[in-house]
Coordinates of C-alpha atoms in Angstrom, one line a residue:
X91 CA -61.4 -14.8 -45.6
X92 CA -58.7 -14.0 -42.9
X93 CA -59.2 -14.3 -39.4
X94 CA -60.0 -11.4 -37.4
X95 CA -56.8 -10.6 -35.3
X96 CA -58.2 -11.0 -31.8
X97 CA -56.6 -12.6 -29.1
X98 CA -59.5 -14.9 -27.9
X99 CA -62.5 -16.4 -29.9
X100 CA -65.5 -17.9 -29.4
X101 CA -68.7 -20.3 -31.2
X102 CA -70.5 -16.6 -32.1
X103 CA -67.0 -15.9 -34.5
X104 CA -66.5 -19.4 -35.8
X105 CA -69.7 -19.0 -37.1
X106 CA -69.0 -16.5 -39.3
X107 CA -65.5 -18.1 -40.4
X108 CA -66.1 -19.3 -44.5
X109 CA -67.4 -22.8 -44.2
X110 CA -64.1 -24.3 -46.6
X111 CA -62.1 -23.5 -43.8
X112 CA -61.7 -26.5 -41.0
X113 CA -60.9 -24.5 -37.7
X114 CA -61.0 -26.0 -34.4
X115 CA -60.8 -23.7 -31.8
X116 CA -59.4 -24.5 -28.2
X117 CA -59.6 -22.5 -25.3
X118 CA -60.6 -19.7 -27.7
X119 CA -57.1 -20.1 -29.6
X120 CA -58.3 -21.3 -33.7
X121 CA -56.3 -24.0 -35.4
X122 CA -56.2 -24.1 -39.1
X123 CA -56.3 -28.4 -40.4
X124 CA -54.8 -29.2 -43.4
X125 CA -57.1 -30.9 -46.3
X126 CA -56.6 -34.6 -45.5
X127 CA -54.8 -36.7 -47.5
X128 CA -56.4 -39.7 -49.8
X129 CA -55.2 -42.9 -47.3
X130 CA -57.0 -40.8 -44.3
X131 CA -60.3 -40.4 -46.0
X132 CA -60.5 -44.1 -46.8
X133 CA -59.7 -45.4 -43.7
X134 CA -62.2 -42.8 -42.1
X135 CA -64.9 -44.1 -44.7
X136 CA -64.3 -47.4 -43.9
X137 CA -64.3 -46.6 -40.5
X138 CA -67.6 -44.7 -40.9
X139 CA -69.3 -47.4 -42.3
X140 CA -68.4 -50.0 -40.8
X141 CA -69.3 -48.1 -37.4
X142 CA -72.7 -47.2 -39.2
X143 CA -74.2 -50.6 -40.2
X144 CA -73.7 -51.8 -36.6
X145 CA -75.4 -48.8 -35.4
X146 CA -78.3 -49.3 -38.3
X147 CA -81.6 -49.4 -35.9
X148 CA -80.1 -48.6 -32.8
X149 CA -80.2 -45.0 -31.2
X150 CA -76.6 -44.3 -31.2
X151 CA -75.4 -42.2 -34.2
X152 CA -72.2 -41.6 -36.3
X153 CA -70.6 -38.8 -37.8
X154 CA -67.8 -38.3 -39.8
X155 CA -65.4 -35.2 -40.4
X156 CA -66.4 -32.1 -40.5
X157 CA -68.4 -32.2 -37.6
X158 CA -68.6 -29.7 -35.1
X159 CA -68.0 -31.1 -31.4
X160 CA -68.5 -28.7 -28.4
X161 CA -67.0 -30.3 -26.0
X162 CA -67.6 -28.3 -23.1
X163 CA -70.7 -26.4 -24.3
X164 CA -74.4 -26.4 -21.7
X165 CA -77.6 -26.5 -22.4
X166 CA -77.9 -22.7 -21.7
X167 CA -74.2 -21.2 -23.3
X168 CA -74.9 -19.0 -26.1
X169 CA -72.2 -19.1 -28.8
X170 CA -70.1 -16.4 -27.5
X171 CA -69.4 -17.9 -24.5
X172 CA -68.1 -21.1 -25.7
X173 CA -64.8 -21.3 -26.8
X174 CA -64.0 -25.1 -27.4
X175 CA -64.7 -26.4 -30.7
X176 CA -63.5 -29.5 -32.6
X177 CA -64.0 -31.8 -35.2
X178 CA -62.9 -35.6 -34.5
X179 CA -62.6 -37.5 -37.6
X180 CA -65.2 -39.7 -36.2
X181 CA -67.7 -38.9 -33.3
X182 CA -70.7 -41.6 -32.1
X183 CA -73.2 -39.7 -30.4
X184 CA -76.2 -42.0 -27.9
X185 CA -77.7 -39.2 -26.2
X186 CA -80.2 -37.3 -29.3
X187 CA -80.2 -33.9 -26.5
X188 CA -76.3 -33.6 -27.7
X189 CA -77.4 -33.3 -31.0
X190 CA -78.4 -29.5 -32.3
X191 CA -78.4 -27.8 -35.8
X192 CA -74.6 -26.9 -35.6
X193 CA -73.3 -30.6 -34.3
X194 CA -72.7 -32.0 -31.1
X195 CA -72.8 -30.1 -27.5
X196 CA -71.2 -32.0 -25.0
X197 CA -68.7 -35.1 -25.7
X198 CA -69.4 -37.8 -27.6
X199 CA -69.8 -41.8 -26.6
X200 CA -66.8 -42.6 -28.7
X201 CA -64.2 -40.7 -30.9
X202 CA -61.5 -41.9 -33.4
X203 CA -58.8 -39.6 -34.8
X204 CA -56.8 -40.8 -37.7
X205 CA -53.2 -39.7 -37.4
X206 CA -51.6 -37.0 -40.3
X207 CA -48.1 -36.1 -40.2
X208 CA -49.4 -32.9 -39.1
X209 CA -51.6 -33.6 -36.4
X210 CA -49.7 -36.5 -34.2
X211 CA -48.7 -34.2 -31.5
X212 CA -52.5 -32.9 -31.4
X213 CA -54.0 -35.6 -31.2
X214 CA -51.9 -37.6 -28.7
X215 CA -51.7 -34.6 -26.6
X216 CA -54.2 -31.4 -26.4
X217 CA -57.0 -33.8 -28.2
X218 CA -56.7 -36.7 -25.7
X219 CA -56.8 -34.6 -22.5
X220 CA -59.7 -32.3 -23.8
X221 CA -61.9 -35.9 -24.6
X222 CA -60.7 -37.3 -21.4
X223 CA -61.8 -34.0 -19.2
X224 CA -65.2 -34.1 -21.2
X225 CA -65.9 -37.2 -20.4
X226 CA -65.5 -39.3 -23.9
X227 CA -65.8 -42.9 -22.7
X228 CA -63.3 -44.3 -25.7
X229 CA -60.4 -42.9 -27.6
X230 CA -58.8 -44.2 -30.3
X231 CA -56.3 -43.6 -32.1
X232 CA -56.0 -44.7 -35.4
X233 CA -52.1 -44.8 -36.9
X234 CA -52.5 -45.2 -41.1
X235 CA -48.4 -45.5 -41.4
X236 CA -48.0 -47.8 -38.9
X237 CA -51.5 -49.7 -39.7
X238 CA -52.1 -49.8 -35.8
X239 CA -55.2 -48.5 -33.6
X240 CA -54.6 -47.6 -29.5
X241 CA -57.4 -47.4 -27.9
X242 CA -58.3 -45.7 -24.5
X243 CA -61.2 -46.5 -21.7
X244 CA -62.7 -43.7 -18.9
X245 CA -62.7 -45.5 -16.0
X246 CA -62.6 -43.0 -13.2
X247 CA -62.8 -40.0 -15.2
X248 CA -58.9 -40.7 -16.5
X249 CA -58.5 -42.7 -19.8
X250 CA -56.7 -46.0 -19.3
X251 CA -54.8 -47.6 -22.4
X252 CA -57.3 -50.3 -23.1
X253 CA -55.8 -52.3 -26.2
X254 CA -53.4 -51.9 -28.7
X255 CA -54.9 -53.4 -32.0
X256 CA -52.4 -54.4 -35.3
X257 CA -53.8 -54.3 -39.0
X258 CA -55.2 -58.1 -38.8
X259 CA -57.0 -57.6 -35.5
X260 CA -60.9 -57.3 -35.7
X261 CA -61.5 -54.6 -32.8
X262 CA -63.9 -54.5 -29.9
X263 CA -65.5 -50.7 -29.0
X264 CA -66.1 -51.1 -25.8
X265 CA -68.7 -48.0 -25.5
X266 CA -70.9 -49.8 -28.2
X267 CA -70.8 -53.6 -26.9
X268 CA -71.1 -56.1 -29.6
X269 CA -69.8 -53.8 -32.4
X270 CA -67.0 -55.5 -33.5
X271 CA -64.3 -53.4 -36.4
X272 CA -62.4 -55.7 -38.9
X273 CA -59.1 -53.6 -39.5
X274 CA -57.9 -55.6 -41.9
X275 CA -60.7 -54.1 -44.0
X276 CA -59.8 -50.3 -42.6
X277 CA -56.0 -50.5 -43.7
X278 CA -57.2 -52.1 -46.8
X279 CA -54.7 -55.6 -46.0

């Protein structure tokens, strides 16, 4: 189904929008994201799972792509007044009240993105100030070509480069101490 040409949208219209379609919508502006390729699903699998058996027991919750992150949304918005809406490859929610029928409202403990050709500027750019305004207390960012992850602390409400992590390195998220990422597994080396 086409869009609707508008010049702002909102939740209350991506509802409506057929569910094949991955949208985010920014601002109220919609951005169409291309199917993934193969090497990104497996790394955000093995990313997924290796997140989800440390978090087996604990309160703290993982989901992968497509999951619908309102970044900005309250307690009280109703869907057509929010206009943010993404979908991080990976999102690790610790607060249950975040959690609702249609995904997350409010940012996320920790988010990775896995880099596409297509989204590299999005990702280091509009997707890395929107989690660091929300309040997302670790970015990373998760480079399949160059078999490197970059990863990004709040401290002071501003995201400070925290480590830089090659394929061999086993990785430390700092938002869930003691979990501990072996990326020699994620790149498959």
């Amino acid at each position: 189904m086409p869009l609707p040409k508008e010049e702002h949208y909102t939740l209350a219209d991506a509802l409506t929008w057929d569910e094949n379609e991955r949208i985010e919508l920014i601002d109220g502006v919609p951005y169409m994201m291309a199917p993934p390729v193969r090497e990104h699903q497996r790394i955000l699998m093995e990313l997924a799972r290796q997140i989800g058996n440390y978090l087996a027991g604990k309160k703290c919750e993982v989901y992968p792509a497509p999951f619908a992150v309102r970044l900005f949304e309250q307690a009280s918005d109703e869907p057509r007044n929010v206009n943010t809406m993404v979908e991080p490859d990976i999102s690790v929610v610790c607060d249950p009240d975040k959690l609702d029928k249609i995904g997350c409202r409010g940012a996320p403990d920790f988010i990775v993105e896995i880099l596409s050709p297509s989204t590299q500027r999005h990702d280091r750019l509009t997707k890395y100030n929107l989690y660091q305004q929300a309040g997302v207390r670790e970015y990373w960012i998760v480079d399949p070509e160059l078999q490197t992850v970059q990863v990004f602390v709040l401290e002071d409400r501003h995201f400070q480069a925290f480590e830089f992590y090659n394929a061999d390195a086993v990785a430390d998220v700092k938002a869930l101490p003691g979990c501990r990422i072996s990326l020699s597994d994620v790149f498959g080396i």
